[in-house]
Amino acid sequence: MSKEITARSQDYAQWYNDLVLKGGLADYSAVKGCMVIKPYGFALWENMRDVLDRMFKETGHQNAYFPLFIPKSFLSKEADHVEGFAKECAVVTHYRLKNNPDGSGVIVDPDAKLEEELIVRPTSETIIWNTYKDWIQSYRDLPLLVNQWANVVRWEMRTRLFLRTTEFLWQEGHTAHATAEEAIEETRKMLDVYADFVENYMAVPVVKGVKSASERFAGAVDTYCIEALMQDGKALQAGTSHFLGQNFAKAFDVQFSNKENKLEYVWATSWGVSTRLVGALVMAHSDDDGLILPPRIAPLQVVIVPIYKGQDQKDPIDAKVAAIVKELKAAGIRVKYDDSDNARPGWKFAEHEMKGVPVRIAIGSRDLENNVAEVARRDTKTKESLSLDGLAGNIVALLDEIQQNMYNKALAFRNEHITPVDSWEAFERALDEKTGFVAAHWDGTPETEAAIKEKTKATIRCIPLNNPQEAGVCILTGKPSKERVLFARAY
Amino acid sequence: MSKEITARSQDYAQWYNDLVLKGGLADYSAVKGCMVIKPYGFALWENMRDVLDRMFKETGHQNAYFPLFIPKSFLSKEADHVEGFAKECAVVTHYRLKNNPDGSGVIVDPDAKLEEELIVRPTSETIIWNTYKDWIQSYRDLPLLVNQWANVVRWEMRTRLFLRTTEFLWQEGHTAHATAEEAIEETRKMLDVYADFVENYMAVPVVKGVKSASERFAGAVDTYCIEALMQDGKALQAGTSHFLGQNFAKAFDVQFSNKENKLEYVWATSWGVSTRLVGALVMAHSDDDGLILPPRIAPLQVVIVPIYKGQDQKDPIDAKVAAIVKELKAAGIRVKYDDSDNARPGWKFAEHEMKGVPVRIAIGSRDLENNVAEVARRDTKTKESLSLDGLAGNIVALLDEIQQNMYNKALAFRNEHITPVDSWEAFERALDEKTGFVAAHWDGTPETEAAIKEKTKATIRCIPLNNPQEAGVCILTGKPSKERVLFARAY
């Protein structure tokens, strides 16, 4: 079979690439580091986007759209921000091509050089806060709760489909508030929205926490994050929410007159998740036979395959399935009848397994006689025979059960992979043998953090929220510490 | 009042800008030619996008996403295409900034020059057909029906909010077929989808037609279009659907083996509409008091304003309105209760008028006693007193009536502004005095078309579909012609 997948145990990275490519999620493109999101992958992203968009709107946010380009000088206005992004910017310098006089094609027209170069947005804080300057005058204009769905570009040297691409799709929320308290509340609220989405729709458990200073977003006062665990024991940052303080308001001079009619700088947040989540989804759940997609966001939840010899056998199956499809659709289920005759059932089974369709229903002539169908779960690979009476209700319940089971399985795996350690030796052993998160004491300095990273490639993924306070000593320096933080090797 | 709008009769262009800016649809940005789409404008675009997206899916199309960047060499592969787009391309030449040694900020890092420059997509035929080469091998892979929602960039020298911006949002369908007939059928089908959308959702009547050779899309065999008429008598191209023949298949060597196992080049279409439609919507319907939005896509369909003195009067109104809002929402109506107490009713009325909310409901204490509300239509500016009993049903009917009335009004205007002429003198007079479309005979040559444009600034908007065949002579050259074509000055 042409669609063979490399086993996880053999080569985890290749297994992942196989799934993305052969599962029809994405393709490499002619542009280095950029991918093509294929229809099946985009349908998955659309489902994720639609749920998130609804959640954002339910929490009072409105969508808007800001320019793709950012004047180069804007980046410099916030010192940390430019430091963080200058090294990976796509720069537009010209606005026209012309025919090469030698007839060899088109060349950049040297007469069409921009006065000021434009950066393709790596993130939009600067262009947005430059706009907010015009939108915010009084406390009555606050809070301003805006989100943008957009493409962004970061010139990455080492890229991986979905996980790290030069161009990616994301949403970026940018909110403005009258007080620090309110902005922090917003930052935390959106972290909760992300956690809710990733856990309850993607079926991936996350740890909510705050980043250490060296892992903060460039320009943030505090970066909150959700961290997920992949099957190879590496962590993946699934979303971030930043409290930006007054940094961008000061950089772009955005002040408002408060109720006492005094001018104050505005407080800001930003928060984002991206198509990277698709990579997390693939890595968290799938197996050596293909994708395993959680029902709540799977493009297709149920596929029905007829088993027959000749049209005489197929006709009555078609008729019955038409009724079943109608019933399933009425129950809100995304279902497809795969009755194409250019592939055998076995090939179809493998294909739907590869694509991670949560439930497969197979119906043959004998089944029809007995008024049953064979119902197979993708997550457990178990099958059962179900009556065609009341099938829709049972499938709805089964989809819920699959969703829950996928979460429980991922949660059990994650919980088994949080290892508390109290010595350097145990720390290294846990990272190498047990893998996953290692909960260890750290002396709180960036120097120690950097030294640990240098020695082990592990970074502080986060300081969990509501972290138990517990006296201890740093695993590397032996200096006092009052809480454990989560280390891991990460994507 | 700060939000005064320039009258159409005084300065039509300024009237339009006032509406877009003061109606909260968009803002200028710091980047020349790029706009910021504000939340209200974006909500309108979202409604338009969602309807179109549903229509595309219902006609069998799937969404996907292709890279923002196009290698420069790709453009040259289709001769007409590069000729059409090279003059307005944003070009990425570098991928990094660095600190200026003189401390003045960041500069482009000369060591980070791309080997091959990248074009920010002005349209995606080239990158997509380069991808289709990998996706299409056999007739079984056809038709391939893909759509993309994306931002594109064309470096325009003279820009106008929504109508012509350097960056704009759009969708671009790119389909691949086994035969020319099937591709042409697809081209026409999508033109019908566009016409259906613009007429039945935007309430703007259109003429469906085909472009003359000189107005064709760069790389197309035939360009079909829908043309709308604005209130100033200028035409606006609202959407295009291109039959691309085998031009891009040949340029990117995309062949398929047909049922006889012979290799053939694939047939292509592409079709798109953009945020330009928002500009068309504004110009087609609005008046000197603000926007007039058609109910089916208006972000807000109904606004309710309480009329009261003091909280004692407001409390019972609040209670009643809560029930009304619930009833309206249950009927699927997008409604807002505008009970903010920092503006008087008169100010709110003007604001909602400015924003084009189709229906305004005002309720005061006396109304409550009489169990009625004052219901005002934005389109006709008429008011009536309606019983609170069965209000939702009446509002649903009213919204339908407004939608229909807006279309009828625009249609009557458009029909009054199609003037058949048979002489050059009458042609010029019709363009200048009557404005709108002028139906005239033309000898079919690009030279005559160019001469007419040179003399009058009028272009051939289209040769209408199902155009009556009628012998005549060209208004400029007197040469024979067998049908009239539609000329107009255009946006």
PDB file of N, CA, C and O in Angstrom, chain A residues 306-351:
ATOM      1  N   PRO A 306     -20.529   0.855   2.175  1.00  0.00           N
ATOM      2  CA  PRO A 306     -21.368  -0.293   1.810  1.00  0.00           C
ATOM      3  C   PRO A 306     -20.498  -1.501   1.429  1.00  0.00           C
ATOM      4  O   PRO A 306     -19.437  -1.341   0.835  1.00  0.00           O
ATOM      5  N   ILE A 307     -20.958  -2.694   1.818  1.00  0.00           N
ATOM      6  CA  ILE A 307     -20.254  -3.938   1.457  1.00  0.00           C
ATOM      7  C   ILE A 307     -21.189  -4.715   0.536  1.00  0.00           C
ATOM      8  O   ILE A 307     -22.263  -5.140   0.971  1.00  0.00           O
ATOM      9  N   TYR A 308     -20.796  -4.890  -0.703  1.00  0.00           N
ATOM     10  CA  TYR A 308     -21.737  -5.510  -1.649  1.00  0.00           C
ATOM     11  C   TYR A 308     -20.991  -6.152  -2.803  1.00  0.00           C
ATOM     12  O   TYR A 308     -19.825  -5.841  -3.061  1.00  0.00           O
ATOM     13  N   LYS A 309     -21.714  -7.031  -3.473  1.00  0.00           N
ATOM     14  CA  LYS A 309     -21.232  -7.556  -4.748  1.00  0.00           C
ATOM     15  C   LYS A 309     -22.278  -7.241  -5.795  1.00  0.00           C
ATOM     16  O   LYS A 309     -23.383  -7.783  -5.759  1.00  0.00           O
ATOM     17  N   GLY A 310     -21.988  -6.361  -6.700  1.00  0.00           N
ATOM     18  CA  GLY A 310     -22.919  -6.047  -7.770  1.00  0.00           C
ATOM     19  C   GLY A 310     -24.001  -5.065  -7.353  1.00  0.00           C
ATOM     20  O   GLY A 310     -24.295  -4.879  -6.165  1.00  0.00           O
ATOM     21  N   GLN A 311     -24.584  -4.444  -8.366  1.00  0.00           N
ATOM     22  CA  GLN A 311     -25.553  -3.382  -8.134  1.00  0.00           C
ATOM     23  C   GLN A 311     -26.818  -3.913  -7.443  1.00  0.00           C
ATOM     24  O   GLN A 311     -27.459  -3.198  -6.679  1.00  0.00           O
ATOM     25  N   ASP A 312     -27.153  -5.180  -7.692  1.00  0.00           N
ATOM     26  CA  ASP A 312     -28.364  -5.753  -7.081  1.00  0.00           C
ATOM     27  C   ASP A 312     -28.272  -5.727  -5.572  1.00  0.00           C
ATOM     28  O   ASP A 312     -29.252  -5.467  -4.867  1.00  0.00           O
ATOM     29  N   GLN A 313     -27.068  -6.023  -5.083  1.00  0.00           N
ATOM     30  CA  GLN A 313     -26.888  -5.966  -3.626  1.00  0.00           C
ATOM     31  C   GLN A 313     -26.792  -4.523  -3.145  1.00  0.00           C
ATOM     32  O   GLN A 313     -27.190  -4.188  -2.036  1.00  0.00           O
ATOM     33  N   LYS A 314     -26.239  -3.666  -4.024  1.00  0.00           N
ATOM     34  CA  LYS A 314     -25.990  -2.292  -3.574  1.00  0.00           C
ATOM     35  C   LYS A 314     -27.286  -1.488  -3.458  1.00  0.00           C
ATOM     36  O   LYS A 314     -27.441  -0.681  -2.533  1.00  0.00           O
ATOM     37  N   ASP A 315     -28.226  -1.683  -4.378  1.00  0.00           N
ATOM     38  CA  ASP A 315     -29.444  -0.866  -4.390  1.00  0.00           C
ATOM     39  C   ASP A 315     -30.168  -0.802  -3.042  1.00  0.00           C
ATOM     40  O   ASP A 315     -30.454   0.292  -2.550  1.00  0.00           O
ATOM     41  N   PRO A 316     -30.471  -1.970  -2.450  1.00  0.00           N
ATOM     42  CA  PRO A 316     -31.185  -1.884  -1.154  1.00  0.00           C
ATOM     43  C   PRO A 316     -30.323  -1.235  -0.055  1.00  0.00           C
ATOM     44  O   PRO A 316     -30.857  -0.568   0.843  1.00  0.00           O
ATOM     45  N   ILE A 317     -29.000  -1.431  -0.143  1.00  0.00           N
ATOM     46  CA  ILE A 317     -28.122  -0.780   0.857  1.00  0.00           C
ATOM     47  C   ILE A 317     -28.187   0.734   0.669  1.00  0.00           C
ATOM     48  O   ILE A 317     -28.366   1.495   1.623  1.00  0.00           O
ATOM     49  N   ASP A 318     -28.073   1.199  -0.598  1.00  0.00           N
ATOM     50  CA  ASP A 318     -28.171   2.628  -0.892  1.00  0.00           C
ATOM     51  C   ASP A 318     -29.444   3.236  -0.288  1.00  0.00           C
ATOM     52  O   ASP A 318     -29.410   4.315   0.314  1.00  0.00           O
ATOM     53  N   ALA A 319     -30.550   2.510  -0.508  1.00  0.00           N
ATOM     54  CA  ALA A 319     -31.841   3.042  -0.051  1.00  0.00           C
ATOM     55  C   ALA A 319     -31.861   3.183   1.467  1.00  0.00           C
ATOM     56  O   ALA A 319     -32.280   4.219   2.010  1.00  0.00           O
ATOM     57  N   LYS A 320     -31.357   2.160   2.142  1.00  0.00           N
ATOM     58  CA  LYS A 320     -31.368   2.200   3.608  1.00  0.00           C
ATOM     59  C   LYS A 320     -30.413   3.279   4.116  1.00  0.00           C
ATOM     60  O   LYS A 320     -30.717   4.025   5.047  1.00  0.00           O
ATOM     61  N   VAL A 321     -29.226   3.358   3.489  1.00  0.00           N
ATOM     62  CA  VAL A 321     -28.233   4.340   3.948  1.00  0.00           C
ATOM     63  C   VAL A 321     -28.746   5.771   3.747  1.00  0.00           C
ATOM     64  O   VAL A 321     -28.492   6.651   4.579  1.00  0.00           O
ATOM     65  N   ALA A 322     -29.484   5.998   2.658  1.00  0.00           N
ATOM     66  CA  ALA A 322     -30.038   7.340   2.437  1.00  0.00           C
ATOM     67  C   ALA A 322     -30.853   7.775   3.648  1.00  0.00           C
ATOM     68  O   ALA A 322     -30.765   8.922   4.112  1.00  0.00           O
ATOM     69  N   ALA A 323     -31.636   6.840   4.181  1.00  0.00           N
ATOM     70  CA  ALA A 323     -32.462   7.148   5.346  1.00  0.00           C
ATOM     71  C   ALA A 323     -31.588   7.385   6.586  1.00  0.00           C
ATOM     72  O   ALA A 323     -31.837   8.294   7.386  1.00  0.00           O
ATOM     73  N   ILE A 324     -30.537   6.558   6.711  1.00  0.00           N
ATOM     74  CA  ILE A 324     -29.643   6.705   7.871  1.00  0.00           C
ATOM     75  C   ILE A 324     -28.902   8.044   7.824  1.00  0.00           C
ATOM     76  O   ILE A 324     -28.800   8.753   8.823  1.00  0.00           O
ATOM     77  N   VAL A 325     -28.413   8.395   6.632  1.00  0.00           N
ATOM     78  CA  VAL A 325     -27.691   9.664   6.478  1.00  0.00           C
ATOM     79  C   VAL A 325     -28.593  10.828   6.877  1.00  0.00           C
ATOM     80  O   VAL A 325     -28.172  11.753   7.585  1.00  0.00           O
ATOM     81  N   LYS A 326     -29.827  10.758   6.425  1.00  0.00           N
ATOM     82  CA  LYS A 326     -30.778  11.818   6.740  1.00  0.00           C
ATOM     83  C   LYS A 326     -30.968  11.936   8.256  1.00  0.00           C
ATOM     84  O   LYS A 326     -30.945  13.036   8.820  1.00  0.00           O
ATOM     85  N   GLU A 327     -31.117  10.776   8.873  1.00  0.00           N
ATOM     86  CA  GLU A 327     -31.316  10.717  10.327  1.00  0.00           C
ATOM     87  C   GLU A 327     -30.084  11.281  11.072  1.00  0.00           C
ATOM     88  O   GLU A 327     -30.203  12.064  12.018  1.00  0.00           O
ATOM     89  N   LEU A 328     -28.899  10.892  10.607  1.00  0.00           N
ATOM     90  CA  LEU A 328     -27.669  11.357  11.253  1.00  0.00           C
ATOM     91  C   LEU A 328     -27.498  12.865  11.066  1.00  0.00           C
ATOM     92  O   LEU A 328     -27.144  13.582  12.004  1.00  0.00           O
ATOM     93  N   LYS A 329     -27.754  13.350   9.851  1.00  0.00           N
ATOM     94  CA  LYS A 329     -27.636  14.789   9.607  1.00  0.00           C
ATOM     95  C   LYS A 329     -28.618  15.576  10.462  1.00  0.00           C
ATOM     96  O   LYS A 329     -28.290  16.641  10.980  1.00  0.00           O
ATOM     97  N   ALA A 330     -29.810  15.021  10.605  1.00  0.00           N
ATOM     98  CA  ALA A 330     -30.818  15.685  11.428  1.00  0.00           C
ATOM     99  C   ALA A 330     -30.343  15.779  12.879  1.00  0.00           C
ATOM    100  O   ALA A 330     -30.704  16.698  13.611  1.00  0.00           O
ATOM    101  N   ALA A 331     -29.519  14.815  13.273  1.00  0.00           N
ATOM    102  CA  ALA A 331     -28.975  14.833  14.636  1.00  0.00           C
ATOM    103  C   ALA A 331     -27.712  15.697  14.715  1.00  0.00           C
ATOM    104  O   ALA A 331     -27.025  15.727  15.730  1.00  0.00           O
ATOM    105  N   GLY A 332     -27.408  16.417  13.622  1.00  0.00           N
ATOM    106  CA  GLY A 332     -26.273  17.344  13.636  1.00  0.00           C
ATOM    107  C   GLY A 332     -24.933  16.687  13.379  1.00  0.00           C
ATOM    108  O   GLY A 332     -23.876  17.267  13.660  1.00  0.00           O
ATOM    109  N   ILE A 333     -24.946  15.479  12.842  1.00  0.00           N
ATOM    110  CA  ILE A 333     -23.691  14.742  12.624  1.00  0.00           C
ATOM    111  C   ILE A 333     -23.160  14.988  11.215  1.00  0.00           C
ATOM    112  O   ILE A 333     -23.916  14.993  10.242  1.00  0.00           O
ATOM    113  N   ARG A 334     -21.846  15.210  11.114  1.00  0.00           N
ATOM    114  CA  ARG A 334     -21.204  15.369   9.802  1.00  0.00           C
ATOM    115  C   ARG A 334     -20.879  13.979   9.256  1.00  0.00           C
ATOM    116  O   ARG A 334     -19.994  13.294   9.760  1.00  0.00           O
ATOM    117  N   VAL A 335     -21.628  13.574   8.253  1.00  0.00           N
ATOM    118  CA  VAL A 335     -21.557  12.193   7.779  1.00  0.00           C
ATOM    119  C   VAL A 335     -21.377  12.153   6.261  1.00  0.00           C
ATOM    120  O   VAL A 335     -21.826  13.050   5.553  1.00  0.00           O
ATOM    121  N   LYS A 336     -20.686  11.125   5.803  1.00  0.00           N
ATOM    122  CA  LYS A 336     -20.505  10.927   4.364  1.00  0.00           C
ATOM    123  C   LYS A 336     -20.746   9.463   4.017  1.00  0.00           C
ATOM    124  O   LYS A 336     -20.308   8.567   4.736  1.00  0.00           O
ATOM    125  N   TYR A 337     -21.444   9.258   2.930  1.00  0.00           N
ATOM    126  CA  TYR A 337     -21.648   7.902   2.416  1.00  0.00           C
ATOM    127  C   TYR A 337     -20.596   7.673   1.343  1.00  0.00           C
ATOM    128  O   TYR A 337     -20.637   8.286   0.280  1.00  0.00           O
ATOM    129  N   ASP A 338     -19.637   6.806   1.629  1.00  0.00           N
ATOM    130  CA  ASP A 338     -18.536   6.581   0.693  1.00  0.00           C
ATOM    131  C   ASP A 338     -18.854   5.384  -0.187  1.00  0.00           C
ATOM    132  O   ASP A 338     -18.380   4.273   0.033  1.00  0.00           O
ATOM    133  N   ASP A 339     -19.669   5.607  -1.226  1.00  0.00           N
ATOM    134  CA  ASP A 339     -20.080   4.478  -2.069  1.00  0.00           C
ATOM    135  C   ASP A 339     -19.375   4.487  -3.421  1.00  0.00           C
ATOM    136  O   ASP A 339     -19.832   3.858  -4.359  1.00  0.00           O
ATOM    137  N   SER A 340     -18.270   5.218  -3.508  1.00  0.00           N
ATOM    138  CA  SER A 340     -17.514   5.234  -4.764  1.00  0.00           C
ATOM    139  C   SER A 340     -17.137   3.796  -5.104  1.00  0.00           C
ATOM    140  O   SER A 340     -16.799   2.997  -4.229  1.00  0.00           O
ATOM    141  N   ASP A 341     -17.207   3.452  -6.390  1.00  0.00           N
ATOM    142  CA  ASP A 341     -16.931   2.053  -6.739  1.00  0.00           C
ATOM    143  C   ASP A 341     -15.524   1.859  -7.313  1.00  0.00           C
ATOM    144  O   ASP A 341     -15.222   0.833  -7.897  1.00  0.00           O
ATOM    145  N   ASN A 342     -14.664   2.860  -7.163  1.00  0.00           N
ATOM    146  CA  ASN A 342     -13.305   2.611  -7.637  1.00  0.00           C
ATOM    147  C   ASN A 342     -12.338   2.227  -6.515  1.00  0.00           C
ATOM    148  O   ASN A 342     -11.131   2.315  -6.665  1.00  0.00           O
ATOM    149  N   ALA A 343     -12.874   1.807  -5.372  1.00  0.00           N
ATOM    150  CA  ALA A 343     -12.006   1.298  -4.308  1.00  0.00           C
ATOM    151  C   ALA A 343     -12.763   0.227  -3.536  1.00  0.00           C
ATOM    152  O   ALA A 343     -13.980   0.299  -3.351  1.00  0.00           O
ATOM    153  N   ARG A 344     -12.037  -0.786  -3.081  1.00  0.00           N
ATOM    154  CA  ARG A 344     -12.639  -1.863  -2.298  1.00  0.00           C
ATOM    155  C   ARG A 344     -12.814  -1.401  -0.859  1.00  0.00           C
ATOM    156  O   ARG A 344     -12.117  -0.497  -0.403  1.00  0.00           O
ATOM    157  N   PRO A 345     -13.753  -2.076  -0.132  1.00  0.00           N
ATOM    158  CA  PRO A 345     -13.991  -1.689   1.266  1.00  0.00           C
ATOM    159  C   PRO A 345     -12.706  -1.634   2.096  1.00  0.00           C
ATOM    160  O   PRO A 345     -12.510  -0.691   2.864  1.00  0.00           O
ATOM    161  N   GLY A 346     -11.836  -2.596   1.929  1.00  0.00           N
ATOM    162  CA  GLY A 346     -10.611  -2.618   2.735  1.00  0.00           C
ATOM    163  C   GLY A 346      -9.767  -1.378   2.515  1.00  0.00           C
ATOM    164  O   GLY A 346      -9.217  -0.808   3.451  1.00  0.00           O
ATOM    165  N   TRP A 347      -9.697  -0.944   1.268  1.00  0.00           N
ATOM    166  CA  TRP A 347      -8.942   0.268   0.952  1.00  0.00           C
ATOM    167  C   TRP A 347      -9.597   1.484   1.597  1.00  0.00           C
ATOM    168  O   TRP A 347      -8.936   2.348   2.168  1.00  0.00           O
ATOM    169  N   LYS A 348     -10.930   1.508   1.516  1.00  0.00           N
ATOM    170  CA  LYS A 348     -11.662   2.623   2.128  1.00  0.00           C
ATOM    171  C   LYS A 348     -11.450   2.648   3.641  1.00  0.00           C
ATOM    172  O   LYS A 348     -11.255   3.714   4.241  1.00  0.00           O
ATOM    173  N   PHE A 349     -11.527   1.471   4.260  1.00  0.00           N
ATOM    174  CA  PHE A 349     -11.321   1.402   5.713  1.00  0.00           C
ATOM    175  C   PHE A 349      -9.972   2.014   6.081  1.00  0.00           C
ATOM    176  O   PHE A 349      -9.870   2.821   7.010  1.00  0.00           O
ATOM    177  N   ALA A 350      -8.930   1.622   5.324  1.00  0.00           N
ATOM    178  CA  ALA A 350      -7.583   2.125   5.619  1.00  0.00           C
ATOM    179  C   ALA A 350      -7.522   3.636   5.419  1.00  0.00           C
ATOM    180  O   ALA A 350      -6.899   4.369   6.200  1.00  0.00           O
ATOM    181  N   GLU A 351      -8.187   4.106   4.366  1.00  0.00           N
ATOM    182  CA  GLU A 351      -8.181   5.535   4.063  1.00  0.00           C
ATOM    183  C   GLU A 351      -8.862   6.350   5.177  1.00  0.00           C
ATOM    184  O   GLU A 351      -8.357   7.375   5.618  1.00  0.00           O
TER     185      GLU A 351
END
